């Protein structure tokens, strides 16, 4: 039984699915931010589910298929009916590189289902489409994924990417209802909220919206961005100053960043990578506090002031873990 919990659920576009406002990003289970043991992975997934998180997102790219395997073990260990959780995986991006061909993505779902130990995924997303030919995505990849819906292995179809214009490019060129979900990352946080400009358009297309990485891939954390982070030195310095300001006031910038990202109810879920039970607890607590008490307007305004000179400063797609 799931614990009674006020973690909010939001409808996801026209899918009929209701997803928890905080989603579980499973890339850390692929050891991309340090080693997570199998027993820890199972404990983390269990904790998330019991605290009301019902949406789990992975990709064969994360940890070279390890994330899918670990998430599969975690979900199996829950021993609950399959309809109690929502699983998303991706295709087209692999450890070996990109391949958006119909043949590869069709094979990809069978491999993913085996690793996840599932009969179907709720949605399958083309992963980081800006690295492929967008015309191939439109004419070959997405039609192949729509065909997979007919097999029952995939309930819904999505696309992911960093530049927001890739979503409009594709959605303008495919039949209505082809794309059910988009996953955007690093564009709806304190330092960058450009996703908001695209939300009305996505809604008009009936597309569900997932926003990932409210912490901007580590920029909005006390420990700061990892070495590989593609942000400019100015943006990194401003985020470090904002984090230090929060710490001085006894606040945590990561918690404030997550709460900021929960503000727009048209965004169905905020996807956060989690690599420990403690992180799960902190993220759920932040969401519940936001729902019951609201966000810390004063500190958020101060952070926004510090980040104003670098507001909406983006970076080119590169080595980031999307």
Short mmCIF file of N, CA and C in Angstrom, two decimals, residues 42 59 75 98 133 162 185 188 194 206 211 227 274 294 308:
data_model
loop_
_atom_site.label_atom_id
_atom_site.label_comp_id
_atom_site.label_asym_id
_atom_site.label_seq_id
_atom_site.Cartn_x
_atom_site.Cartn_y
_atom_site.Cartn_z
N UNK A 42 17.52 -0.21 -5.13
CA UNK A 42 16.21 -0.77 -4.78
C UNK A 42 15.57 0.04 -3.65
N UNK A 59 16.82 5.90 -19.44
CA UNK A 59 17.25 5.83 -20.84
C UNK A 59 18.35 4.78 -20.95
N UNK A 75 11.82 -1.47 -9.38
CA UNK A 75 10.36 -1.54 -9.59
C UNK A 75 9.83 -2.94 -9.31
N UNK A 98 24.54 8.02 -31.51
CA UNK A 98 23.15 8.27 -31.88
C UNK A 98 22.74 7.41 -33.06
N UNK A 133 19.10 14.19 -37.30
CA UNK A 133 18.45 15.00 -38.33
C UNK A 133 16.98 15.13 -37.92
N UNK A 162 17.48 19.82 -25.71
CA UNK A 162 17.82 21.04 -24.98
C UNK A 162 17.28 22.30 -25.67
N UNK A 185 14.75 20.21 -20.62
CA UNK A 185 15.56 20.29 -19.39
C UNK A 185 16.37 21.59 -19.34
N UNK A 188 13.52 25.55 -17.09
CA UNK A 188 12.50 26.06 -16.18
C UNK A 188 13.03 25.99 -14.75
N UNK A 194 12.86 30.03 -19.79
CA UNK A 194 12.40 30.22 -21.17
C UNK A 194 11.37 29.18 -21.61
N UNK A 206 -1.84 19.98 -27.42
CA UNK A 206 -2.28 18.85 -26.59
C UNK A 206 -1.15 17.99 -26.06
N UNK A 211 9.46 18.87 -17.26
CA UNK A 211 10.66 19.71 -17.16
C UNK A 211 11.66 19.01 -16.25
N UNK A 227 32.66 19.54 -13.20
CA UNK A 227 33.70 20.06 -14.11
C UNK A 227 33.23 20.13 -15.56
N UNK A 274 17.89 11.36 -8.62
CA UNK A 274 18.02 11.06 -7.18
C UNK A 274 18.94 9.86 -7.00
N UNK A 294 3.81 27.15 0.70
CA UNK A 294 4.17 28.06 -0.39
C UNK A 294 5.68 28.23 -0.45
N UNK A 308 20.17 37.87 -12.07
CA UNK A 308 19.58 38.68 -13.15
C UNK A 308 20.55 38.94 -14.31
#
